[in-house]
Amino acid sequence: MEALGLPSLNTLSPHFHNQKISQLSSKTTLCQTTWELSSSSSSIQLTTSYRTRHFRGGIRMQAENEDYELKQVKDMAAARKRWEALVRDEKVKLLTPKEAGYAIQLSNKTLLDVRPSTERQRAWVKGSTWIPIFEVDNTADPGTVSRKVTSFVMGGWWSGVPTLSYDTQFLSKVMEKFPKDTDLIVACQKGLRSLAACELLYNAGYTNLFWVQGGLEAAEDEDLVIEGPQPLKFAGIGGMSEFLGWTDQQRVVAAKAGWGYRLLFSARLVGVFLIADALFIGAQRLGIYIQDIRSH
């Protein structure tokens, strides 16, 4: 799950009452960590699978990639079935971002924002309550460090998705603020982690739950009242892809903004190539210099 970070998300399309749930993707990365969802209890168990091998210089942590990926696929398939059932049986009601905006303004319903701080601090819905289901993992134990390195190498450097861990106090924090009969509109950036949160809340006894289809990223400017330093659609991007302007969200803005916006990111791309070229030439010259020293 991003850890439900639930790692990068694309779309899959189960239909419920002639509507698509577009964010339950088998291609999605819910966070880049091994995760387990328990359908029999209100808990999420995160596990890290690794083995140690001894080499000359010490111990190297090596992820068991095949087992890891297979387990993620199985866990995700099981979670999708449960989430589809929740929506199909109307235990969790589906709302579009526009409908969520109307519900907040006209019915005074509460928007529960379950995104991590890295997304929340960029943009948020005015008046929303923030209780993250996953938060950035800042621990430095060997297992976490190994997972962070694997996440970075496997695409985190490009997407900017951090390693997240499940907040074991999530349910208790929600219960402290809201009675179980409260109308809660649950939202995350792309719509997947919020479904996981809905499942936990439903299993804990919350019965008036609403899920924002597609997440806050799917909202148009007029759908919700937004606060924060950046557009809501940009809250979930990062890494080198954001720096170079190669995300879908930035391409949409570039198409509207014109050449000035495109030139900025074109200049950054040229700069990256120049730096890479300089480093390559520098490495070559350093290698020649070291060879000369050894030969004398």
Short mmCIF file of C-alpha atoms in Angstrom, two decimals:
data_model
loop_
_atom_site.label_atom_id
_atom_site.label_comp_id
_atom_site.label_asym_id
_atom_site.label_seq_id
_atom_site.Cartn_x
_atom_site.Cartn_y
_atom_site.Cartn_z
CA MET A 1 0.00 0.00 0.00
CA GLU A 2 2.05 3.66 -0.88
CA ALA A 3 3.12 0.63 1.86
CA LEU A 4 -0.23 1.88 0.13
CA GLY A 5 2.08 4.96 -0.69
CA LEU A 6 0.38 2.17 -2.27
CA PRO A 7 3.44 2.71 -4.79
CA SER A 8 2.71 4.76 -8.60
CA LEU A 9 -0.91 4.54 -9.76
CA ASN A 10 -2.44 3.98 -13.15
CA THR A 11 -5.97 2.91 -13.91
CA LEU A 12 -8.02 -0.22 -14.06
CA SER A 13 -11.65 -0.21 -14.78
CA PRO A 14 -14.10 -2.30 -12.79
CA HIS A 15 -17.66 -1.00 -13.30
CA PHE A 16 -20.10 -0.33 -10.53
CA HIS A 17 -23.56 0.94 -11.45
CA ASN A 18 -22.23 2.06 -14.85
CA GLN A 19 -19.35 3.98 -13.26
CA LYS A 20 -15.64 3.30 -13.42
CA ILE A 21 -13.36 3.02 -10.48
CA SER A 22 -10.38 4.30 -12.36
CA GLN A 23 -7.70 4.24 -9.72
CA LEU A 24 -7.49 0.60 -8.63
CA SER A 25 -4.59 -0.26 -10.86
CA SER A 26 -2.51 -3.35 -10.96
CA LYS A 27 0.17 -1.10 -12.44
CA THR A 28 -0.01 1.22 -9.48
CA THR A 29 2.75 1.46 -6.98
CA LEU A 30 1.18 2.04 -3.64
CA CYS A 31 4.34 3.02 -1.94
CA GLN A 32 7.42 1.17 -2.52
CA THR A 33 7.32 -1.32 0.30
CA THR A 34 5.85 -4.73 0.93
CA TRP A 35 2.37 -4.50 2.34
CA GLU A 36 -0.41 -6.74 3.57
CA LEU A 37 -4.05 -5.88 4.08
CA SER A 38 -6.09 -7.95 6.45
CA SER A 39 -9.74 -8.38 5.50
CA SER A 40 -10.60 -9.88 8.87
CA SER A 41 -9.36 -7.01 11.00
CA SER A 42 -8.87 -3.27 10.91
CA SER A 43 -5.15 -3.45 10.45
CA ILE A 44 -2.49 -3.22 7.83
CA GLN A 45 0.68 -5.17 8.33
CA LEU A 46 3.79 -4.01 6.56
CA THR A 47 6.61 -6.47 6.09
CA THR A 48 10.03 -6.30 4.53
CA SER A 49 11.41 -9.36 2.83
CA TYR A 50 15.14 -9.57 2.47
CA ARG A 51 18.06 -11.92 2.96
CA THR A 52 21.66 -11.28 3.83
CA ARG A 53 24.63 -12.51 1.92
CA HIS A 54 28.19 -12.29 3.09
CA PHE A 55 30.78 -10.78 0.79
CA ARG A 56 34.40 -9.86 1.32
CA GLY A 57 33.70 -6.35 2.55
CA GLY A 58 30.69 -7.06 4.80
CA ILE A 59 26.99 -7.81 4.45
CA ARG A 60 24.84 -6.84 1.53
CA MET A 61 21.08 -6.68 1.86
CA GLN A 62 19.43 -8.13 -1.23
CA ALA A 63 15.69 -7.96 -1.84
CA GLU A 64 14.02 -11.18 -2.93
CA ASN A 65 12.50 -9.47 -5.95
CA GLU A 66 10.46 -12.34 -7.36
CA ASP A 67 8.81 -13.21 -4.04
CA TYR A 68 8.31 -9.53 -3.28
CA GLU A 69 6.61 -8.78 -6.60
CA LEU A 70 4.49 -11.94 -6.50
CA LYS A 71 3.28 -11.14 -3.02
CA GLN A 72 2.43 -7.58 -4.00
CA VAL A 73 0.40 -8.82 -6.97
CA LYS A 74 -1.52 -11.28 -4.81
CA ASP A 75 -2.13 -8.75 -2.04
CA MET A 76 -3.25 -6.11 -4.51
CA ALA A 77 -5.64 -8.52 -6.27
CA ALA A 78 -7.21 -9.50 -2.94
CA ALA A 79 -7.50 -5.85 -1.86
CA ARG A 80 -9.12 -4.88 -5.17
CA LYS A 81 -11.81 -7.53 -4.73
CA ARG A 82 -12.66 -6.29 -1.25
CA TRP A 83 -12.72 -2.64 -2.33
CA GLU A 84 -14.86 -3.42 -5.36
CA ALA A 85 -17.33 -5.19 -3.07
CA LEU A 86 -17.47 -2.21 -0.72
CA VAL A 87 -18.43 0.12 -3.55
CA ARG A 88 -20.67 -2.37 -5.35
CA ASP A 89 -22.63 -3.08 -2.18
CA GLU A 90 -22.78 0.68 -1.46
CA LYS A 91 -21.11 0.26 1.89
CA VAL A 92 -18.89 3.05 0.61
CA LYS A 93 -20.60 5.59 -1.65
CA LEU A 94 -18.83 6.92 -4.71
CA LEU A 95 -18.48 10.65 -5.39
CA THR A 96 -16.79 12.53 -8.19
CA PRO A 97 -14.60 15.46 -7.11
CA LYS A 98 -17.32 17.87 -8.25
CA GLU A 99 -19.95 16.02 -6.21
CA ALA A 100 -17.60 16.03 -3.23
CA GLY A 101 -17.28 19.80 -3.56
CA TYR A 102 -21.06 20.22 -3.57
CA ALA A 103 -21.42 17.93 -0.55
CA ILE A 104 -18.83 19.91 1.42
CA GLN A 105 -20.36 23.28 0.59
CA LEU A 106 -24.08 22.45 0.70
CA SER A 107 -24.30 19.57 3.19
CA ASN A 108 -21.40 20.54 5.45
CA LYS A 109 -19.87 17.08 5.15
CA THR A 110 -16.31 16.55 6.37
CA LEU A 111 -13.48 15.84 3.93
CA LEU A 112 -10.94 13.48 5.51
CA ASP A 113 -7.59 13.92 3.75
CA VAL A 114 -5.49 10.75 4.23
CA ARG A 115 -2.50 11.82 2.11
CA PRO A 116 1.06 11.90 3.49
CA SER A 117 2.61 15.21 4.50
CA THR A 118 4.66 15.44 1.29
CA GLU A 119 1.42 15.84 -0.67
CA ARG A 120 -0.64 17.68 1.91
CA GLN A 121 1.88 20.52 2.36
CA ARG A 122 1.70 21.38 -1.34
CA ALA A 123 -2.08 21.82 -1.60
CA TRP A 124 -5.18 20.95 0.38
CA VAL A 125 -8.95 21.42 0.38
CA LYS A 126 -10.05 24.32 2.54
CA GLY A 127 -11.60 23.12 5.79
CA SER A 128 -10.51 19.51 5.33
CA THR A 129 -9.26 17.37 8.23
CA TRP A 130 -5.84 15.81 7.70
CA ILE A 131 -5.12 12.39 9.18
CA PRO A 132 -2.64 10.46 7.00
CA ILE A 133 -3.02 6.73 6.68
CA PHE A 134 0.61 6.55 5.54
CA GLU A 135 3.43 8.88 6.42
CA VAL A 136 7.02 9.27 5.25
CA ASP A 137 9.18 6.62 6.93
CA ASN A 138 12.10 8.38 8.60
CA THR A 139 13.43 5.38 10.52
CA ALA A 140 16.98 4.22 9.82
CA ASP A 141 16.94 0.52 10.71
CA PRO A 142 18.63 -1.86 8.19
CA GLY A 143 15.34 -3.13 6.76
CA THR A 144 13.98 0.36 6.13
CA VAL A 145 17.25 1.60 4.63
CA SER A 146 17.32 -1.41 2.30
CA ARG A 147 13.72 -0.72 1.27
CA LYS A 148 14.47 2.96 0.66
CA VAL A 149 17.46 2.13 -1.53
CA THR A 150 15.42 -0.42 -3.50
CA SER A 151 12.56 2.08 -3.89
CA PHE A 152 14.92 4.81 -5.11
CA VAL A 153 16.70 2.56 -7.61
CA MET A 154 13.43 1.05 -8.90
CA GLY A 155 12.00 4.44 -9.88
CA GLY A 156 11.80 6.66 -6.82
CA TRP A 157 14.50 8.93 -8.25
CA TRP A 158 12.23 9.61 -11.21
CA SER A 159 8.80 9.76 -9.57
CA GLY A 160 9.85 11.29 -6.27
CA VAL A 161 7.60 8.87 -4.38
CA PRO A 162 9.04 8.51 -0.85
CA THR A 163 9.02 5.35 1.23
CA LEU A 164 5.93 5.46 3.40
CA SER A 165 4.86 3.47 6.43
CA TYR A 166 1.40 2.81 7.82
CA ASP A 167 0.40 5.00 10.75
CA THR A 168 -0.75 2.53 13.38
CA GLN A 169 -2.58 5.38 15.14
CA PHE A 170 -4.70 6.21 12.09
CA LEU A 171 -7.94 4.67 13.35
CA SER A 172 -7.57 5.99 16.88
CA LYS A 173 -6.92 9.51 15.54
CA VAL A 174 -10.06 9.37 13.40
CA MET A 175 -12.12 8.02 16.30
CA GLU A 176 -10.94 10.85 18.54
CA LYS A 177 -12.29 13.43 16.10
CA PHE A 178 -15.36 11.83 14.57
CA PRO A 179 -18.21 9.69 15.92
CA LYS A 180 -18.95 6.57 13.90
CA ASP A 181 -22.17 8.03 12.46
CA THR A 182 -20.33 11.03 10.92
CA ASP A 183 -20.60 11.56 7.18
CA LEU A 184 -16.98 11.26 6.04
CA ILE A 185 -15.74 12.01 2.55
CA VAL A 186 -12.41 10.18 2.33
CA ALA A 187 -9.86 11.36 -0.22
CA CYS A 188 -6.22 10.91 -1.18
CA GLN A 189 -4.23 12.11 -4.17
CA LYS A 190 -5.08 9.39 -6.69
CA GLY A 191 -7.94 7.50 -5.05
CA LEU A 192 -6.32 4.27 -3.95
CA ARG A 193 -5.07 4.88 -0.43
CA SER A 194 -8.42 6.45 0.41
CA LEU A 195 -10.15 3.19 -0.52
CA ALA A 196 -7.83 1.36 1.86
CA ALA A 197 -8.75 3.92 4.51
CA CYS A 198 -12.46 3.40 3.78
CA GLU A 199 -12.05 -0.33 4.31
CA LEU A 200 -10.37 0.20 7.67
CA LEU A 201 -13.00 2.72 8.75
CA TYR A 202 -15.89 0.52 7.65
CA ASN A 203 -14.47 -2.46 9.52
CA ALA A 204 -14.14 -0.20 12.57
CA GLY A 205 -17.85 0.65 12.47
CA TYR A 206 -18.11 3.78 10.31
CA THR A 207 -21.18 3.47 8.08
CA ASN A 208 -21.52 6.85 6.33
CA LEU A 209 -18.43 6.75 4.14
CA PHE A 210 -17.92 8.45 0.78
CA TRP A 211 -14.98 7.83 -1.55
CA VAL A 212 -13.69 10.46 -4.01
CA GLN A 213 -13.27 8.62 -7.32
CA GLY A 214 -9.91 9.32 -8.94
CA GLY A 215 -8.69 11.19 -5.89
CA LEU A 216 -8.07 14.91 -5.48
CA GLU A 217 -5.84 14.84 -8.54
CA ALA A 218 -8.93 14.33 -10.69
CA ALA A 219 -10.54 17.56 -9.43
CA GLU A 220 -10.79 20.59 -11.67
CA ASP A 221 -10.05 24.06 -10.34
CA GLU A 222 -13.73 24.89 -9.89
CA ASP A 223 -14.66 21.63 -8.12
CA LEU A 224 -13.10 22.34 -4.72
CA VAL A 225 -11.85 25.33 -2.74
CA ILE A 226 -8.09 24.82 -2.65
CA GLU A 227 -5.40 26.31 -0.44
CA GLY A 228 -1.63 25.90 -0.56
CA PRO A 229 1.40 27.00 -2.58
CA GLN A 230 0.84 24.72 -5.60
CA PRO A 231 -2.04 23.46 -7.74
CA LEU A 232 -3.77 20.40 -6.29
CA LYS A 233 -2.91 18.35 -9.36
CA PHE A 234 0.80 18.91 -8.69
CA ALA A 235 0.70 17.66 -5.10
CA GLY A 236 1.55 14.08 -6.05
CA ILE A 237 4.43 14.63 -8.45
CA GLY A 238 8.12 14.92 -7.70
CA GLY A 239 11.60 13.66 -8.45
CA MET A 240 13.42 14.13 -11.72
CA SER A 241 10.17 13.83 -13.70
CA GLU A 242 8.84 16.97 -12.02
CA PHE A 243 12.15 18.81 -12.40
CA LEU A 244 12.14 18.15 -16.16
CA GLY A 245 8.43 18.84 -16.56
CA TRP A 246 7.69 15.33 -17.89
CA THR A 247 4.61 14.52 -15.83
CA ASP A 248 1.14 14.40 -17.37
CA GLN A 249 0.00 17.21 -15.10
CA GLN A 250 2.79 19.50 -16.25
CA ARG A 251 2.20 18.68 -19.90
CA VAL A 252 -1.40 19.83 -19.56
CA VAL A 253 -0.23 23.13 -18.04
CA ALA A 254 2.45 23.52 -20.73
CA ALA A 255 -0.15 23.13 -23.47
CA LYS A 256 -2.08 26.06 -21.97
CA ALA A 257 0.84 28.23 -20.85
CA GLY A 258 2.71 28.32 -24.15
CA TRP A 259 6.38 28.42 -25.04
CA GLY A 260 7.64 30.25 -21.95
CA TYR A 261 6.73 27.33 -19.71
CA ARG A 262 8.20 24.79 -22.15
CA LEU A 263 11.46 26.68 -22.53
CA LEU A 264 12.04 26.59 -18.78
CA PHE A 265 12.00 22.80 -18.69
CA SER A 266 13.88 22.51 -21.98
CA ALA A 267 16.67 24.56 -20.41
CA ARG A 268 16.69 22.24 -17.41
CA LEU A 269 16.96 19.20 -19.68
CA VAL A 270 19.92 20.73 -21.52
CA GLY A 271 21.50 21.48 -18.17
CA VAL A 272 21.12 17.87 -17.04
CA PHE A 273 22.80 16.64 -20.22
CA LEU A 274 25.67 19.11 -19.79
CA ILE A 275 26.22 18.07 -16.18
CA ALA A 276 26.11 14.37 -17.09
CA ASP A 277 28.59 14.97 -19.92
CA ALA A 278 30.92 16.90 -17.61
CA LEU A 279 30.81 14.13 -15.01
CA PHE A 280 31.55 11.51 -17.65
CA ILE A 281 34.55 13.43 -18.99
CA GLY A 282 35.74 14.09 -15.45
CA ALA A 283 35.51 10.38 -14.58
CA GLN A 284 37.50 9.49 -17.69
CA ARG A 285 40.27 11.97 -16.87
CA LEU A 286 40.36 10.80 -13.25
CA GLY A 287 40.77 7.22 -14.45
CA ILE A 288 43.66 8.21 -16.72
CA TYR A 289 45.27 10.17 -13.88
CA ILE A 290 45.04 7.20 -11.50
CA GLN A 291 46.53 4.89 -14.17
CA ASP A 292 49.44 7.31 -14.65
CA ILE A 293 50.12 7.36 -10.91
CA ARG A 294 50.11 3.58 -10.73
CA SER A 295 52.43 3.26 -13.72
CA HIS A 296 55.12 5.43 -12.08
#
